[in-house]
C-alpha cells in the first residue's frame, strides 16, 4: 500500500468516525425516544470507534510520520482544517500535532485558535482583512486566502462595540456568534477613555512571561485550607494606545503611540524573543475537538505590585510612520504597496520606535491598516505582535476621537 493511500484511508476513517458521532448526537430517522435510546446504545462512540479501527495499534513512529506529511501537504486553508481534525481525534494525536505544528513566527501559518495570541512571522506580514457591520457595531477579522480579497477568508476574531457612560469597550471573541464577556470564547477587550484618545488592551490571560509567577500567587492560604480567587477574566493590560491631540484642527494625519506592555524592546534586536503563549491553562479545555478552544477563567494580577514587569525591561513602543505630502494630489500619502485603495483618516502604518536597542530597521512596518471599501479594511501584521494585539490596535482607529483630527 502506498503512503498516499494510507493517508487517504486515514482521512476516510476519521471522517466516518466524525459522521457516526454526529448521527448519534442528532438521532435522525428515529421514531420515538425509546427507539432513539436503543439505537444510541448500539452505536459505538467516536472514541470507541477509533479504538476499533485499524489505527488503534499504529506504531507511534509511523503515526508521527503520517501526521507530519498531512501537516506539510495541507499548508493552506481551507484544506488545513484536516490538520485541526487530526488534533481533535484524541489526546495522543493532539500532543503529536502540537509538536509538529509550529508557531506563526516560525511557520508563517495560522492553524489552531491559539495562533491569534502568538507573534506573526519575522520575514513577511500575514495579510488579513476586517469587515465592519455598522448596524450592529460589530467587526470581524479574517485571514486572507488570496491577495485579491475575492474570498470569504478564514475567520479569526470578532469584536462588538459597547458604549458606556464614561468609556467604550470592544469585546473580542473567537466566536462570531457570541461576543459576550461571560462567554468561553472571550479572549480580551479594548477600552477607551471618555475622549476616545487613550485606549487600553486587556487580555483574558496573563502574558506568557507572567504565567509562571501567577501560578504561585493565584492562591492564598486561609487557616489550613488553600483558597483560589474567583475573579472574572480580562484584567491583564498588555498594551496602551494614545492618539496625540490636534486642538488647532490642522490638516494632518492622526499621530499615535502604542506601548506594548507585554513585549520588551529587546524583542526587536537580532536574536531577540517575543513572549509566546504556547498553550492554554490546564483544565481549561474539556475536549480539544470542542470549538472554540478558549474555555478558561483568569485571576487578577493587579493585586501583586511589581509582578507585571518584574525585571523592569524597556517596553516596545510602536509609532505611526510619518506620511509625506503629495503636491499633485494635495494629500498625505503612504506606500501601502497596493493593499489600501481608499483615502481615510483611519489608515496608518506602525513602526518600532528607536529605544537605543540597536535592533532591526525602524522603517520595517509591523502593522498596516487601511480602507479598501465602505466597510472593508485590510490589516497586515508581523513579528513581534499577534493577531489579537493587531486587531485591538486597529479597533481603536474606528472609535470617535475628539480633538484628534
Coordinates of C-alpha atoms in Angstrom, one line a residue:
X1 CA 0.0 0.0 0.0
X2 CA 1.4 3.4 -1.0
X3 CA 1.9 6.2 1.6
X4 CA -0.7 8.3 -0.2
X5 CA -3.3 5.6 0.1
X6 CA -2.5 5.2 3.8
X7 CA -3.2 8.9 4.3
X8 CA -6.4 8.8 2.3
X9 CA -7.6 5.7 4.3
X10 CA -6.8 7.6 7.4
X11 CA -8.8 10.6 6.5
X12 CA -11.8 8.5 5.5
X13 CA -11.6 6.7 8.8
X14 CA -11.6 10.0 10.7
X15 CA -14.5 11.2 8.6
X16 CA -16.5 8.1 9.2
X17 CA -15.9 8.4 13.0
X18 CA -17.0 12.0 12.9
X19 CA -20.1 11.2 11.0
X20 CA -21.0 8.4 13.4
X21 CA -20.7 10.7 16.3
X22 CA -22.8 13.3 14.6
X23 CA -25.5 10.8 13.8
X24 CA -25.6 9.6 17.3
X25 CA -26.0 13.2 18.6
X26 CA -28.7 14.1 16.1
X27 CA -30.6 10.8 16.1
X28 CA -32.0 11.2 12.6
X29 CA -34.6 8.7 11.3
X30 CA -35.7 7.5 14.8
X31 CA -39.5 7.4 15.5
X32 CA -39.6 7.6 19.3
X33 CA -37.5 8.4 22.3
X34 CA -37.2 4.7 23.3
X35 CA -36.0 3.7 19.8
X36 CA -33.5 6.6 20.0
X37 CA -32.1 5.3 23.3
X38 CA -31.9 1.8 21.9
X39 CA -30.2 2.8 18.7
X40 CA -27.8 5.1 20.6
X41 CA -26.9 2.3 22.9
X42 CA -26.0 0.1 20.0
X43 CA -23.9 2.7 18.2
X44 CA -20.2 3.0 19.3
X45 CA -19.0 6.4 20.5
X46 CA -16.4 8.1 18.3
X47 CA -13.6 7.2 20.7
X48 CA -14.7 3.6 20.8
X49 CA -14.9 3.5 17.1
X50 CA -11.3 4.8 16.9
X51 CA -10.1 2.1 19.2
X52 CA -11.8 -0.5 17.0
X53 CA -10.2 1.0 13.8
X54 CA -7.0 -0.1 12.2
X55 CA -5.2 3.0 13.6
X56 CA -5.5 1.8 17.2
X57 CA -2.3 -0.2 17.2
X58 CA -0.3 2.0 14.8
X59 CA 3.3 2.4 15.9
X60 CA 4.0 5.9 17.3
X61 CA 6.8 6.5 14.8
X62 CA 4.6 5.7 11.8
X63 CA 1.7 7.7 13.2
X64 CA 4.0 10.7 13.6
X65 CA 5.3 10.3 10.1
X66 CA 1.7 10.2 8.7
X67 CA 0.6 13.3 10.7
X68 CA 3.8 15.1 9.7
X69 CA 3.0 14.5 6.0
X70 CA -0.6 15.6 6.4
X71 CA 0.6 18.8 8.1
X72 CA 3.1 19.5 5.2
X73 CA 0.6 18.7 2.5
X74 CA -2.3 20.8 3.9
X75 CA -0.5 24.1 4.1
X76 CA -3.3 26.4 3.1
X77 CA -6.9 27.0 4.3
X78 CA -9.5 25.6 3.8
X79 CA -7.5 22.3 3.4
X80 CA -5.6 23.0 6.6
X81 CA -8.8 22.1 8.6
X82 CA -7.6 18.4 8.2
X83 CA -4.7 19.3 10.5
X84 CA -7.1 20.6 13.1
X85 CA -9.3 17.5 12.7
X86 CA -6.3 15.2 13.3
X87 CA -5.5 17.1 16.5
X88 CA -9.1 16.6 17.7
X89 CA -9.1 12.8 17.4
X90 CA -7.7 12.0 20.9
X91 CA -5.1 13.2 23.4
X92 CA -2.2 11.3 21.9
X93 CA -2.9 12.7 18.4
X94 CA -3.3 16.1 19.9
X95 CA 0.1 16.0 21.6
X96 CA 1.8 14.9 18.4
X97 CA 0.2 17.6 16.4
X98 CA 1.2 20.2 18.9
X99 CA 4.8 19.2 18.4
X100 CA 4.5 19.1 14.7
X101 CA 2.7 22.4 14.1
X102 CA 5.0 25.3 14.6
X103 CA 4.0 28.8 15.7
X104 CA 3.2 31.5 13.1
X105 CA 6.6 33.1 13.9
X106 CA 8.4 30.1 12.5
X107 CA 5.9 28.6 10.0
X108 CA 4.0 31.7 8.9
X109 CA 0.8 29.7 9.2
X110 CA -2.3 30.1 11.3
X111 CA -3.6 26.7 12.4
X112 CA -5.1 26.5 15.9
X113 CA -7.1 29.2 17.7
X114 CA -4.0 29.8 20.0
X115 CA -2.3 31.2 16.9
X116 CA -4.2 34.5 17.3
X117 CA -2.2 35.0 20.5
X118 CA 1.2 34.3 19.0
X119 CA 3.6 36.7 17.2
X120 CA 3.4 36.8 13.4
X121 CA 6.3 35.8 11.1
X122 CA 9.5 37.7 11.1
X123 CA 10.2 37.9 7.4
X124 CA 6.8 38.8 5.9
X125 CA 3.4 40.0 7.1
X126 CA 0.3 38.0 7.4
X127 CA -2.4 39.5 5.3
X128 CA -5.9 39.8 6.9
X129 CA -9.0 41.9 6.4
X130 CA -11.7 43.4 8.7
X131 CA -15.4 43.6 7.8
X132 CA -17.5 46.2 9.7
X133 CA -21.2 46.0 10.3
X134 CA -22.3 49.5 11.2
X135 CA -25.8 48.4 12.0
X136 CA -24.8 46.0 14.8
X137 CA -21.5 47.8 15.7
X138 CA -19.6 44.5 15.2
X139 CA -16.2 43.9 13.5
X140 CA -14.9 40.6 12.0
X141 CA -11.3 39.7 11.4
X142 CA -10.5 37.2 8.6
X143 CA -7.2 35.7 7.3
X144 CA -6.9 36.4 3.6
X145 CA -6.8 33.3 1.4
X146 CA -6.0 35.4 -1.7
X147 CA -4.3 38.7 -2.3
X148 CA -7.3 40.0 -4.3
X149 CA -9.7 39.8 -1.4
X150 CA -12.1 37.8 -3.5
X151 CA -12.6 35.0 -1.0
X152 CA -14.5 34.8 2.3
X153 CA -11.3 34.3 4.2
X154 CA -10.6 32.2 7.3
X155 CA -12.4 33.7 10.4
X156 CA -10.1 34.6 13.2
X157 CA -11.7 37.1 15.7
X158 CA -14.8 39.1 16.2
X159 CA -15.5 42.3 18.3
X160 CA -18.6 44.1 19.5
X161 CA -18.7 47.7 20.4
X162 CA -20.3 48.5 23.8
X163 CA -20.9 52.2 24.7
X164 CA -20.8 53.2 28.3
X165 CA -21.2 56.4 30.2
X166 CA -17.5 57.2 30.5
X167 CA -15.8 54.8 28.1
X168 CA -16.3 52.5 25.2
X169 CA -15.5 48.8 25.2
X170 CA -14.8 46.5 22.3
X171 CA -15.3 42.9 23.5
X172 CA -13.2 40.5 21.4
X173 CA -14.1 36.8 20.9
X174 CA -13.1 33.8 18.8
X175 CA -16.8 33.1 18.3
X176 CA -18.6 35.2 15.7
X177 CA -22.0 34.5 17.2
X178 CA -21.2 35.1 20.9
X179 CA -19.1 38.2 21.8
X180 CA -20.2 38.5 25.5
X181 CA -17.6 38.7 28.2
X182 CA -19.1 35.8 30.0
X183 CA -18.7 33.5 27.0
X184 CA -16.0 30.9 27.0
X185 CA -14.8 32.3 23.7
X186 CA -13.9 35.7 25.2
X187 CA -10.2 36.5 24.7
X188 CA -9.9 40.1 25.7
X189 CA -11.2 43.7 25.2
X190 CA -10.2 47.2 24.1
X191 CA -11.3 50.1 26.4
X192 CA -11.2 53.8 25.5
X193 CA -11.4 56.8 27.8
X194 CA -14.2 59.4 27.5
X195 CA -12.5 61.5 24.8
X196 CA -11.6 58.4 22.7
X197 CA -8.0 59.4 22.8
X198 CA -6.4 56.8 25.0
X199 CA -7.0 53.0 24.9
X200 CA -6.0 50.0 26.9
X201 CA -5.9 46.5 25.6
X202 CA -6.8 43.8 28.1
X203 CA -6.0 40.1 27.7
X204 CA -8.1 37.4 29.3
X205 CA -4.9 35.6 30.2
X206 CA -1.6 36.9 31.7
X207 CA 1.3 37.4 29.3
X208 CA 3.5 34.2 28.9
X209 CA 6.3 35.8 30.9
X210 CA 4.0 36.2 33.9
X211 CA 2.1 32.9 33.7
X212 CA 4.5 31.0 36.0
X213 CA 4.5 33.8 38.5
X214 CA 0.7 34.0 38.6
X215 CA 0.6 30.3 39.4
X216 CA 2.5 30.9 42.6
X217 CA 0.4 33.8 43.6
X218 CA -3.1 32.9 42.4
X219 CA -4.0 31.1 45.6
X220 CA -4.0 32.2 49.2
X221 CA -3.9 30.3 52.5
X222 CA -6.9 30.6 54.8
X223 CA -6.1 28.7 58.0
X224 CA -5.1 25.2 56.8
X225 CA -7.0 25.4 53.5
X226 CA -5.9 26.8 50.2
X227 CA -8.4 29.0 48.5
X228 CA -8.3 30.1 44.9
X229 CA -9.7 33.5 44.0
X230 CA -12.7 33.7 41.6
X231 CA -12.2 36.9 39.6
X232 CA -13.6 37.5 36.1
X233 CA -11.3 37.3 33.1
X234 CA -9.9 40.2 31.1
X235 CA -7.9 42.1 33.8
X236 CA -4.4 41.9 32.2
X237 CA -3.3 45.1 30.4
X238 CA -1.0 44.2 27.6
X239 CA -0.9 47.4 25.6
X240 CA -1.7 51.1 25.8
X241 CA -2.6 53.3 22.8
X242 CA -2.6 57.1 22.7
X243 CA -3.5 59.5 20.0
X244 CA -2.0 62.9 20.1
X245 CA -4.2 66.0 20.4
X246 CA -4.9 68.2 17.4
X247 CA -6.5 71.2 19.0
X248 CA -5.7 73.5 16.1
X249 CA -7.5 71.3 13.7
X250 CA -4.7 71.3 11.2
X251 CA -4.9 69.0 8.1
X252 CA -2.6 66.3 9.2
X253 CA -2.9 62.6 9.8
X254 CA -3.5 61.1 13.2
X255 CA -0.4 60.5 15.3
X256 CA -0.4 57.6 17.7
X257 CA 1.9 55.7 20.1
X258 CA 1.4 52.1 21.2
X259 CA 3.2 50.9 24.3
X260 CA 3.3 47.1 24.2
X261 CA 3.5 46.2 27.9
X262 CA 3.9 42.5 27.3
X263 CA 6.7 42.8 24.6
X264 CA 10.2 44.0 25.6
X265 CA 12.0 46.3 23.2
X266 CA 14.8 43.7 23.1
X267 CA 12.5 41.5 21.0
X268 CA 13.4 43.7 18.0
X269 CA 17.1 43.0 18.5
X270 CA 18.9 40.3 16.4
X271 CA 18.1 37.1 18.2
X272 CA 15.5 38.8 20.3
X273 CA 12.5 36.8 21.6
X274 CA 8.9 38.0 21.9
X275 CA 6.8 36.3 24.6
X276 CA 4.7 33.5 23.0
X277 CA 1.8 31.7 24.5
X278 CA 2.1 28.1 23.5
X279 CA -1.0 26.6 25.2
X280 CA -4.0 27.4 27.3
X281 CA -4.0 26.7 31.0
X282 CA -4.6 23.1 32.1
X283 CA -8.1 22.0 32.8
X284 CA -9.4 24.9 30.7
X285 CA -10.4 22.7 27.8
X286 CA -12.5 19.7 28.3
X287 CA -12.1 18.4 24.8
X288 CA -9.7 19.5 22.1
X289 CA -12.4 18.9 19.4
X290 CA -14.7 21.4 21.1
X291 CA -14.6 24.7 19.2
X292 CA -13.9 27.3 20.4
X293 CA -11.0 26.2 22.5
X294 CA -10.9 29.2 24.8
X295 CA -12.6 27.9 28.0
X296 CA -10.9 29.4 31.0
X297 CA -11.1 31.8 33.8
X298 CA -8.2 34.1 34.8
X299 CA -7.1 35.5 38.1
X300 CA -6.3 39.2 38.5
X301 CA -2.7 40.2 38.8
X302 CA -3.2 43.9 39.6
X303 CA -3.2 42.9 43.3
X304 CA 0.5 42.0 43.1
X305 CA 2.6 45.1 42.7
X306 CA 5.7 44.7 40.5
X307 CA 4.5 41.4 39.1
X308 CA 3.5 42.8 35.7
X309 CA 7.2 43.7 34.9
X310 CA 9.5 42.1 37.4
X311 CA 12.7 42.8 35.5
X312 CA 11.8 46.4 34.6
X313 CA 12.6 45.9 30.9
X314 CA 12.0 48.6 28.4
X315 CA 8.7 48.0 26.7
X316 CA 8.4 48.0 22.9
X317 CA 6.9 51.3 21.6
X318 CA 5.2 51.5 18.2
X319 CA 4.6 54.8 16.4
X320 CA 2.8 55.6 13.2
X321 CA 5.1 56.1 10.2
X322 CA 5.1 59.7 9.1
X323 CA 3.4 60.2 5.7
X324 CA 4.7 62.6 3.0
X325 CA 2.8 65.4 1.4
X326 CA 2.0 64.9 -2.3
X327 CA 1.9 68.2 -4.1
X328 CA 0.0 67.0 -7.1
X329 CA -2.6 65.1 -5.2
X330 CA -2.7 67.6 -2.4
X331 CA -2.9 65.0 0.3
X332 CA -0.8 62.9 2.7
X333 CA 0.5 59.7 1.2
X334 CA 2.0 56.4 2.5
X335 CA 3.2 53.4 0.4
X336 CA 0.7 50.6 1.3
X337 CA 2.0 48.5 -1.6
X338 CA -1.4 48.2 -3.2
X339 CA -3.1 47.0 0.0
X340 CA -5.1 50.2 0.6
X341 CA -7.1 51.9 -2.1
X342 CA -9.4 54.4 -0.3
X343 CA -8.1 57.6 1.4
X344 CA -9.1 57.7 5.0
X345 CA -8.0 59.3 8.3
X346 CA -8.1 55.7 9.7
X347 CA -5.2 54.5 7.5
X348 CA -1.9 54.0 9.3
X349 CA 1.4 52.2 9.4
X350 CA 3.2 51.4 12.7
X351 CA 6.9 51.0 13.1
X352 CA 9.1 50.4 16.1
X353 CA 10.4 53.5 17.9
X354 CA 14.1 53.7 18.4
X355 CA 14.8 52.8 22.1
X356 CA 18.6 52.5 21.6
X357 CA 18.4 48.7 21.4
X358 CA 20.2 48.5 18.1
X359 CA 17.5 46.4 16.6
X360 CA 16.2 46.0 13.1
X361 CA 15.5 48.8 10.7
X362 CA 12.8 51.1 12.2
X363 CA 11.3 51.6 8.8
X364 CA 10.0 48.0 8.8
X365 CA 6.3 48.2 9.0
X366 CA 5.0 45.9 11.9
X367 CA 1.3 46.7 11.4
X368 CA -0.5 48.2 8.5
X369 CA -4.2 49.1 8.4
X370 CA -6.2 50.8 5.6
X371 CA -9.5 51.1 3.9
X372 CA -10.5 49.4 0.6
X373 CA -14.2 49.7 0.7
X374 CA -17.2 51.2 2.6
X375 CA -17.0 48.6 5.3
X376 CA -13.9 46.6 4.3
X377 CA -10.4 47.2 5.6
X378 CA -7.1 45.4 5.3
X379 CA -4.8 44.5 8.2
X380 CA -1.3 43.2 7.7
X381 CA 0.8 42.4 10.8
X382 CA 4.1 40.6 11.5
X383 CA 6.5 39.8 14.4
X384 CA 6.6 40.7 17.3
X385 CA 2.8 41.4 17.7
X386 CA 0.0 38.9 17.5
X387 CA -3.3 38.9 15.5
X388 CA -5.2 39.7 18.8
X389 CA -2.9 42.7 19.5
X390 CA -3.0 44.0 15.9
X391 CA -6.8 43.6 15.8
X392 CA -7.1 45.6 19.1
X393 CA -5.0 48.4 17.8
X394 CA -7.0 48.6 14.5
X395 CA -10.2 48.7 16.5
X396 CA -9.0 51.9 18.2
X397 CA -8.9 53.6 14.8
X398 CA -12.7 53.1 14.4
X399 CA -13.6 54.9 17.6
X400 CA -14.7 58.5 17.5
X401 CA -11.9 60.8 18.7
X402 CA -12.5 64.3 20.0
X403 CA -9.8 67.0 19.3
X404 CA -7.6 64.5 17.5
X405 CA -8.5 65.2 13.9

